[in-house]
Coordinates of C-alpha atoms and ligand atoms in Angstrom, one line a residue:
M1 CA -10.5 9.8 29.9
T2 CA -9.9 6.7 27.8
L3 CA -9.9 7.6 24.1
P4 CA -11.5 5.4 21.4
L5 CA -9.1 2.9 20.0
S6 CA -8.6 1.7 16.4
L7 CA -6.3 -0.8 14.8
Y8 CA -4.5 -0.3 11.4
L9 CA -2.8 -3.1 9.5
H10 CA -0.6 -2.3 6.5
L11 CA -0.3 -4.6 3.5
P12 CA 2.5 -3.2 1.4
W13 CA 2.4 -4.8 -2.0
C14 CA 0.7 -3.9 -5.3
V15 CA 0.6 -5.6 -8.7
Q16 CA 2.1 -2.4 -10.1
K17 CA 3.2 0.9 -8.6
C18 CA 1.0 3.8 -9.8
P19 CA 3.0 6.9 -11.0
Y20 CA 1.2 9.3 -8.6
C21 CA 1.3 7.3 -5.4
D22 CA 3.7 7.9 -2.5
F23 CA 2.1 5.4 -0.1
N24 CA 4.4 2.8 1.4
S25 CA 3.6 0.4 -1.5
H26 CA 5.9 -1.8 -3.5
T27 CA 5.6 -3.7 -6.7
A28 CA 5.1 -7.3 -5.6
G29 CA 7.0 -9.1 -8.4
E30 CA 9.1 -11.9 -7.0
T31 CA 9.9 -10.2 -3.7
A32 CA 6.6 -10.5 -2.0
D33 CA 6.9 -13.3 0.6
K34 CA 3.3 -13.3 1.7
R35 CA 3.6 -16.2 4.1
R36 CA 6.5 -14.7 5.9
Y37 CA 4.7 -11.3 6.0
I38 CA 1.5 -12.7 7.5
A39 CA 3.5 -14.5 10.2
A40 CA 5.3 -11.1 11.0
L41 CA 1.9 -9.4 11.2
I42 CA 0.6 -12.1 13.6
N43 CA 3.6 -11.5 15.9
D44 CA 3.0 -7.8 15.6
I45 CA -0.8 -8.1 16.4
R46 CA 0.2 -10.0 19.6
F47 CA 2.7 -7.3 20.5
E48 CA 0.2 -4.5 20.0
A49 CA -2.5 -6.4 22.0
E50 CA -0.3 -6.1 25.0
R51 CA -0.2 -2.4 24.6
A52 CA -4.0 -2.3 24.3
G53 CA -4.6 -4.4 27.4
D54 CA -8.4 -4.6 27.8
R55 CA -9.2 -1.4 25.9
V56 CA -12.0 -2.0 23.4
V57 CA -10.9 -1.8 19.7
E58 CA -13.7 -0.2 17.8
T59 CA -12.5 -0.3 14.2
V60 CA -10.0 -2.2 12.2
F61 CA -8.6 -1.1 8.8
F62 CA -6.6 -3.2 6.3
G63 CA -4.9 -0.5 4.2
G64 CA -2.1 -0.6 1.6
G65 CA -0.6 -1.1 -0.7
T66 CA -3.3 -3.4 -2.0
P67 CA -4.7 -5.6 0.8
S68 CA -6.8 -7.5 -1.8
Y69 CA -3.5 -8.8 -3.2
F70 CA -3.7 -11.2 -0.3
S71 CA -6.0 -14.2 -0.5
A72 CA -9.2 -14.5 1.7
P73 CA -7.6 -17.2 3.9
E74 CA -4.7 -14.9 4.6
I75 CA -7.0 -12.0 5.5
E76 CA -9.1 -14.4 7.6
A77 CA -6.0 -15.5 9.6
L78 CA -5.4 -11.8 10.4
V79 CA -9.0 -11.1 11.4
A80 CA -9.0 -14.3 13.5
E81 CA -5.8 -13.3 15.3
A82 CA -7.1 -9.7 15.9
T83 CA -10.3 -11.1 17.3
A84 CA -8.5 -13.5 19.6
S85 CA -5.9 -11.0 20.8
F86 CA -7.9 -7.8 21.2
N87 CA -11.0 -6.9 23.0
L88 CA -12.8 -6.2 19.7
A89 CA -16.1 -4.4 19.9
S90 CA -19.0 -6.7 18.8
D91 CA -20.0 -4.1 16.2
A92 CA -16.5 -3.3 15.1
E93 CA -16.2 -1.7 11.7
I94 CA -13.7 -3.9 9.7
T95 CA -12.6 -2.2 6.4
M96 CA -10.4 -3.6 3.7
E97 CA -9.1 -1.7 0.7
A98 CA -9.3 -3.4 -2.7
N99 CA -8.0 -2.7 -6.1
P100 CA -10.6 -3.7 -8.8
G101 CA -7.8 -5.2 -10.8
T102 CA -7.0 -7.8 -8.1
V103 CA -10.5 -9.1 -7.2
E104 CA -12.0 -12.0 -9.0
R105 CA -15.5 -13.3 -8.9
D106 CA -15.6 -15.3 -5.6
R107 CA -12.9 -13.5 -3.8
L108 CA -15.0 -10.7 -2.4
A109 CA -17.6 -13.2 -1.0
D110 CA -14.7 -14.9 0.8
Y111 CA -13.4 -11.7 2.3
R112 CA -16.9 -11.0 3.5
S113 CA -17.1 -14.4 5.2
A114 CA -13.6 -13.8 6.6
G115 CA -15.2 -10.9 8.7
I116 CA -14.6 -7.9 6.5
N117 CA -17.8 -5.8 6.8
R118 CA -16.7 -2.6 4.9
L119 CA -15.1 -2.5 1.5
S120 CA -13.1 0.4 0.0
L121 CA -12.7 0.0 -3.8
G122 CA -10.0 2.1 -5.5
A123 CA -12.0 3.1 -8.7
Q124 CA -10.2 6.5 -9.3
S125 CA -12.1 7.3 -12.5
F126 CA -14.6 5.7 -14.9
N127 CA -12.8 7.2 -17.9
E128 CA -10.6 4.7 -19.8
D129 CA -8.2 7.3 -20.9
S130 CA -7.8 8.7 -17.3
L131 CA -7.3 5.2 -15.9
R132 CA -4.6 4.5 -18.5
R133 CA -2.8 7.7 -17.7
L134 CA -3.0 7.0 -14.0
G135 CA -1.2 3.7 -14.7
R136 CA -4.1 1.7 -13.3
I137 CA -4.2 -2.1 -13.8
H138 CA -7.9 -2.1 -14.5
G139 CA -10.4 -0.5 -16.8
T140 CA -14.0 0.6 -16.2
D141 CA -15.4 -2.9 -16.8
E142 CA -13.3 -4.3 -13.9
I143 CA -14.6 -1.6 -11.6
L144 CA -18.2 -2.4 -12.5
A145 CA -17.6 -6.1 -12.2
A146 CA -16.0 -5.6 -8.7
W147 CA -18.9 -3.5 -7.8
R148 CA -21.4 -6.1 -8.8
D149 CA -19.5 -8.9 -7.0
A150 CA -19.2 -6.8 -3.8
Q151 CA -23.0 -6.4 -3.9
K152 CA -23.5 -10.1 -4.5
A153 CA -21.1 -10.9 -1.7
G154 CA -23.4 -9.0 0.7
F155 CA -21.3 -5.9 1.4
D156 CA -23.7 -3.2 2.5
S157 CA -21.1 -0.6 3.3
I158 CA -18.9 0.2 0.3
N159 CA -16.6 3.1 -0.3
L160 CA -15.4 4.2 -3.8
D161 CA -12.1 6.1 -4.0
L162 CA -12.2 8.6 -6.9
M163 CA -9.6 11.3 -7.8
Y164 CA -10.1 14.6 -9.7
A165 CA -7.9 17.2 -11.3
L166 CA -6.5 14.4 -13.4
P167 CA -4.2 14.8 -16.5
G168 CA -6.3 16.1 -19.4
Q169 CA -9.5 16.1 -17.3
S170 CA -12.1 18.8 -18.1
L171 CA -14.9 19.9 -15.8
D172 CA -17.4 17.7 -17.8
M173 CA -15.1 14.6 -17.5
A174 CA -14.8 15.1 -13.7
M175 CA -18.6 15.5 -13.3
S176 CA -19.2 12.5 -15.5
D177 CA -16.9 10.4 -13.2
L178 CA -18.9 11.6 -10.1
Q179 CA -22.2 11.0 -11.9
R180 CA -21.2 7.4 -12.7
A181 CA -20.2 6.8 -9.1
I182 CA -23.4 8.3 -7.8
T183 CA -25.5 6.0 -10.2
L184 CA -24.0 3.0 -8.4
S185 CA -25.3 4.4 -5.1
P186 CA -22.4 3.6 -2.8
Q187 CA -22.7 4.3 0.9
H188 CA -19.5 6.3 0.9
L189 CA -17.3 8.3 -1.6
S190 CA -13.8 9.5 -1.0
W191 CA -13.1 12.1 -3.7
Y192 CA -9.4 13.2 -3.6
Q193 CA -7.7 16.0 -5.5
L194 CA -4.7 14.4 -7.3
T195 CA -1.6 15.8 -5.6
L196 CA 1.9 15.6 -6.9
E197 CA 3.8 13.9 -4.2
P198 CA 7.6 14.0 -3.9
N199 CA 9.3 10.7 -4.9
T200 CA 6.7 9.9 -7.5
I201 CA 7.0 9.7 -11.3
F202 CA 4.3 12.5 -11.6
H203 CA 6.4 14.7 -9.4
T204 CA 9.6 14.2 -11.4
R205 CA 7.8 14.5 -14.7
P206 CA 4.4 16.2 -14.2
P207 CA 1.9 15.6 -16.9
A208 CA 1.8 18.7 -19.1
D209 CA -2.0 18.9 -19.2
L210 CA -3.0 18.9 -15.5
P211 CA -5.9 21.3 -14.7
N212 CA -4.7 24.6 -13.3
E213 CA -5.7 25.8 -9.8
E214 CA -8.7 27.7 -11.0
S215 CA -10.1 24.7 -13.0
S216 CA -9.4 22.4 -10.1
W217 CA -11.3 24.7 -7.8
E218 CA -14.2 24.8 -10.2
I219 CA -14.3 21.0 -10.4
E220 CA -14.3 20.9 -6.6
E221 CA -17.1 23.4 -6.1
R222 CA -19.3 21.8 -8.8
G223 CA -18.5 18.3 -7.4
H224 CA -19.6 19.3 -3.9
E225 CA -22.9 20.6 -5.3
L226 CA -23.5 17.4 -7.3
L227 CA -22.7 15.1 -4.3
G228 CA -24.9 17.3 -2.0
A229 CA -27.8 17.1 -4.4
A230 CA -27.4 13.3 -4.6
G231 CA -27.8 13.0 -0.8
F232 CA -24.2 12.7 0.4
E233 CA -23.1 14.5 3.5
H234 CA -19.7 16.2 3.1
Y235 CA -18.2 15.4 6.5
E236 CA -14.5 15.8 5.9
T237 CA -12.3 17.5 3.3
S238 CA -12.4 14.5 0.9
A239 CA -15.1 12.3 2.4
F240 CA -18.8 12.0 1.6
A241 CA -21.3 9.6 3.1
R242 CA -24.9 8.6 3.1
Q243 CA -26.4 9.1 6.6
G244 CA -24.9 6.7 9.1
F245 CA -22.1 5.6 6.8
A246 CA -19.2 8.0 7.7
C247 CA -16.1 5.9 8.1
R248 CA -15.7 5.3 11.8
H249 CA -12.0 4.4 11.5
N250 CA -11.0 7.6 9.7
L251 CA -13.2 9.7 12.0
N252 CA -11.2 8.4 14.9
Y253 CA -8.0 9.7 13.3
W254 CA -9.6 13.1 12.6
Q255 CA -11.0 13.3 16.1
F256 CA -7.6 12.6 17.5
G257 CA -8.4 9.2 19.0
D258 CA -5.8 6.5 19.6
Y259 CA -4.8 3.9 17.0
L260 CA -2.5 0.9 17.0
A261 CA -0.2 0.2 14.1
V262 CA 0.6 -3.2 12.7
G263 CA 2.7 -3.7 9.5
A264 CA 5.5 -2.2 7.5
G265 CA 5.7 1.6 8.0
A266 CA 2.4 1.7 10.0
H267 CA 2.0 4.7 12.3
G268 CA 0.3 4.6 15.7
K269 CA -0.8 7.1 18.3
Y270 CA -1.3 6.0 21.9
T271 CA -2.2 7.9 25.1
D272 CA -0.9 6.2 28.2
D273 CA -2.5 6.0 31.6
S274 CA -0.7 9.2 32.7
G275 CA -2.1 11.1 29.7
N276 CA 1.2 11.2 27.7
V277 CA 0.6 11.0 24.0
W278 CA 3.0 8.8 22.0
R279 CA 3.6 8.4 18.3
Y280 CA 5.3 5.4 16.9
R281 CA 6.0 3.7 13.7
K282 CA 7.2 0.3 12.4
P283 CA 10.1 -0.1 10.0
A284 CA 9.0 1.0 6.6
H285 CA 10.5 -1.5 4.2
P286 CA 8.8 -4.9 4.2
A287 CA 12.1 -6.7 4.4
S288 CA 13.3 -4.7 7.5
Y289 CA 9.9 -4.9 9.0
M290 CA 9.7 -8.7 8.7
K291 CA 13.2 -9.1 10.1
A292 CA 12.3 -6.8 13.1
S293 CA 9.0 -8.5 13.7
E294 CA 10.6 -11.9 13.9
T295 CA 12.4 -10.7 17.1
A296 CA 10.5 -10.1 20.3
Q297 CA 9.7 -6.4 19.5
P298 CA 8.7 -5.4 15.9
G299 CA 11.1 -2.5 15.8
V300 CA 9.0 0.2 17.3
R301 CA 10.3 3.8 17.3
M302 CA 8.4 5.8 20.0
Q303 CA 8.2 9.6 20.2
L304 CA 6.6 11.5 23.1
L305 CA 4.5 14.4 21.7
A306 CA 5.4 17.8 23.2
E307 CA 2.6 20.3 23.9
A308 CA 3.3 22.3 20.7
D309 CA 3.1 19.1 18.6
L310 CA -0.2 18.1 20.3
L311 CA -1.8 21.5 19.4
F312 CA -0.7 21.3 15.8
E313 CA -1.6 17.7 15.3
F314 CA -5.0 18.1 16.8
M315 CA -5.7 21.1 14.4
L316 CA -4.2 19.3 11.4
N317 CA -6.9 16.6 11.9
G318 CA -9.8 18.5 13.5
L319 CA -9.9 21.3 10.9
R320 CA -10.6 18.7 8.2
L321 CA -14.0 18.0 9.7
E322 CA -17.0 19.9 8.5
R323 CA -18.5 19.8 11.9
G324 CA -15.3 21.1 13.5
F325 CA -14.7 20.5 17.2
T326 CA -15.4 22.0 20.6
N327 CA -13.1 23.5 23.1
G328 CA -14.1 20.5 25.3
D329 CA -13.0 18.1 22.6
F330 CA -9.6 19.9 22.4
E331 CA -9.0 19.6 26.1
A332 CA -10.2 16.0 26.4
R333 CA -8.2 14.8 23.4
T334 CA -4.9 16.6 24.0
G335 CA -4.9 17.1 27.7
L336 CA -4.0 20.8 27.1
P337 CA -6.0 23.7 28.4
W338 CA -8.0 25.6 25.8
S339 CA -5.7 28.6 26.4
A340 CA -3.1 26.8 24.4
A341 CA -5.3 27.0 21.3
E342 CA -6.7 30.4 21.8
P343 CA -4.0 32.6 20.1
G344 CA -4.1 30.6 16.9
V345 CA -7.9 30.3 16.9
A346 CA -8.2 34.1 17.5
R347 CA -5.9 34.7 14.5
A348 CA -7.8 32.2 12.3
V349 CA -11.2 33.9 13.3
S350 CA -9.8 37.4 12.5
L351 CA -8.6 36.1 9.1
K352 CA -12.1 34.7 8.5
L353 CA -10.7 31.2 8.2
M354 CA -12.6 29.8 11.2
T355 CA -15.8 30.6 13.1
G356 CA -16.4 30.1 16.8
G357 CA -16.7 31.8 20.2
D358 CA -13.8 32.4 22.5
G359 CA -14.6 29.2 24.5
S360 CA -14.7 31.2 27.7
G361 CA -18.4 30.9 28.3
G362 CA -18.6 27.1 28.2
T363 CA -18.7 24.9 25.2
A364 CA -18.3 26.5 21.8
V365 CA -18.0 24.9 18.4
F366 CA -15.1 25.8 16.1
R367 CA -15.3 25.2 12.4
P368 CA -13.4 26.1 9.3
T369 CA -15.3 28.7 7.1
D370 CA -15.6 28.2 3.3
R371 CA -12.5 30.3 2.9
G372 CA -10.7 28.2 5.6
R373 CA -11.6 25.0 3.7
R374 CA -10.3 26.5 0.5
F375 CA -7.0 27.6 2.1
L376 CA -6.8 24.7 4.6
N377 CA -3.0 24.4 4.5
D378 CA -2.7 28.1 5.5
L379 CA -5.3 27.6 8.2
Q380 CA -3.5 24.6 9.6
A381 CA -0.2 26.4 9.4
L382 CA -1.4 29.0 12.0
F383 CA -1.0 26.2 14.5
L384 CA 2.5 25.1 13.6
P385 CA 4.8 24.8 16.5
D386 CA 6.5 28.1 17.2
P387 CA 10.2 27.3 17.4
A388 CA 10.6 29.7 20.3
F389 CA 7.8 28.2 22.3
Y390 CA 9.0 24.7 21.4
S391 CA 12.5 25.2 22.7
Q392 CA 11.2 26.8 25.9
S393 CA 8.8 23.9 26.6
Q394 CA 11.6 21.4 26.0
A395 CA 14.0 23.3 28.3
Ligands
SAM1 C1 -4.0 2.6 -0.7 S1 -4.9 3.3 -2.0 C2 -6.3 2.3 -2.2 C3 -6.3 0.8 -2.5 C4 -5.5 0.3 -3.7 N1 -4.1 0.4 -3.5 C5 -5.9 1.1 -5.0 O1 -5.2 2.0 -5.3 O2 -6.9 0.7 -5.6 C6 -5.5 4.8 -1.3 C7 -6.2 5.8 -2.2 O3 -5.4 7.0 -2.1 C8 -5.7 7.8 -3.2 N2 -4.4 8.4 -3.6 C9 -3.2 7.8 -3.7 N3 -2.3 8.7 -4.2 C10 -2.9 9.9 -4.4 C11 -2.5 11.2 -4.8 N4 -1.2 11.4 -5.2 N5 -3.4 12.2 -4.8 C12 -4.7 12.0 -4.5 N6 -5.1 10.7 -4.1 C13 -4.2 9.7 -4.0 C14 -6.3 6.9 -4.3 O4 -7.6 7.3 -4.5 C15 -6.2 5.6 -3.6 O5 -7.4 4.8 -3.9
SF4_2 S1 -2.6 3.8 -5.6 FE1 -3.0 1.9 -4.7 S2 -2.5 0.4 -6.3 FE2 -1.5 2.3 -6.9 S3 0.6 2.1 -6.0 FE3 -0.7 3.3 -4.6 S4 -1.4 1.7 -3.1 FE4 -0.7 0.6 -5.0

């Protein structure tokens, strides 16, 4: 079975590094050689196109970093190269992330003409104090201006990124952020709980007034109610969409489809004709990536996934989806028999973290329960590779 295929392109620079962010993003300063980077991406697109052959690419995602740090002609050159090199679906979803502090009046219209048909705006909050404490380069006015310009530019599929459990944030402040986002009526909202990631300033020096676990949980529950009442379908842990506007690109990750990786530190997943599943990644630092991409092969590190990894990675993704997955999905996407998942599923069901049949009588749907969603990490950990099994299967 041929799995759906997506393409991810990483653009690694930002005007300023935010203190909570552990993405592969670098302050642009003097070091960002955009022309050289675009040329490296174009080499890399051609390299990945050979891997794809005639498989149809259904979605493209320009992520970062801050893709909108690049000009419209630069993005257009990448869209044109992807269109020429890949068998791109005629209705491909082509998303670009944008920081409201980097988009000026006409820029968004130019991105739209360049072929971007879905925009993801990093709003984070509508509260000036929260934005300042998050180290954002924009205030509320810039978010609203970017929003208006995106509408004028003709984008009819827009996501807003918001975060909650922010320093000093009360329940009322969090609800007011959501309410302001809902008032704009976006097609999609990504609502992330702020996490303290290693190697970030917030991790080294956590803000003293972060909401505790109980307050964060209350914000989350009330937020879900508010978004549900406003007509958003909660389809993944942090993703909410109006009908028909779920992000096809991210759904392909969560449903364990294949995706090609272009750009510094980009990760790919690829199932070959024999059903072997490979993970690979490109060199993380922009300088090493550009150097590698200027040679014939852009420095790919390939890893063949063992059975135990396949089970865990499928669950890591599939358990984020509200609709869950079927035993048939599991078998088709991993190439493993359902019996490989059964012990973990049975344990999860007995702990009331998951619901579902035993899969023996045909197709059954498996979903996390409310409790499973609340303790998602514990649920996912039930499928971690067992070191004993792993060493046996490698022997
Ligand atoms: C690559 S950024 C989006 C585009 C652009 N760089 C920006 O920040 O506006 C991806 C998103 O991840 C979320 N994010 C980043 N770090 C996070 C963290 N530590 N906890 C929760 N969400 C985070 C933010 O909502 C951010 O918009
Ligand atoms: S959150 Fe966005 S703008 Fe801030 S450092 Fe991360 S990638 Fe850059």
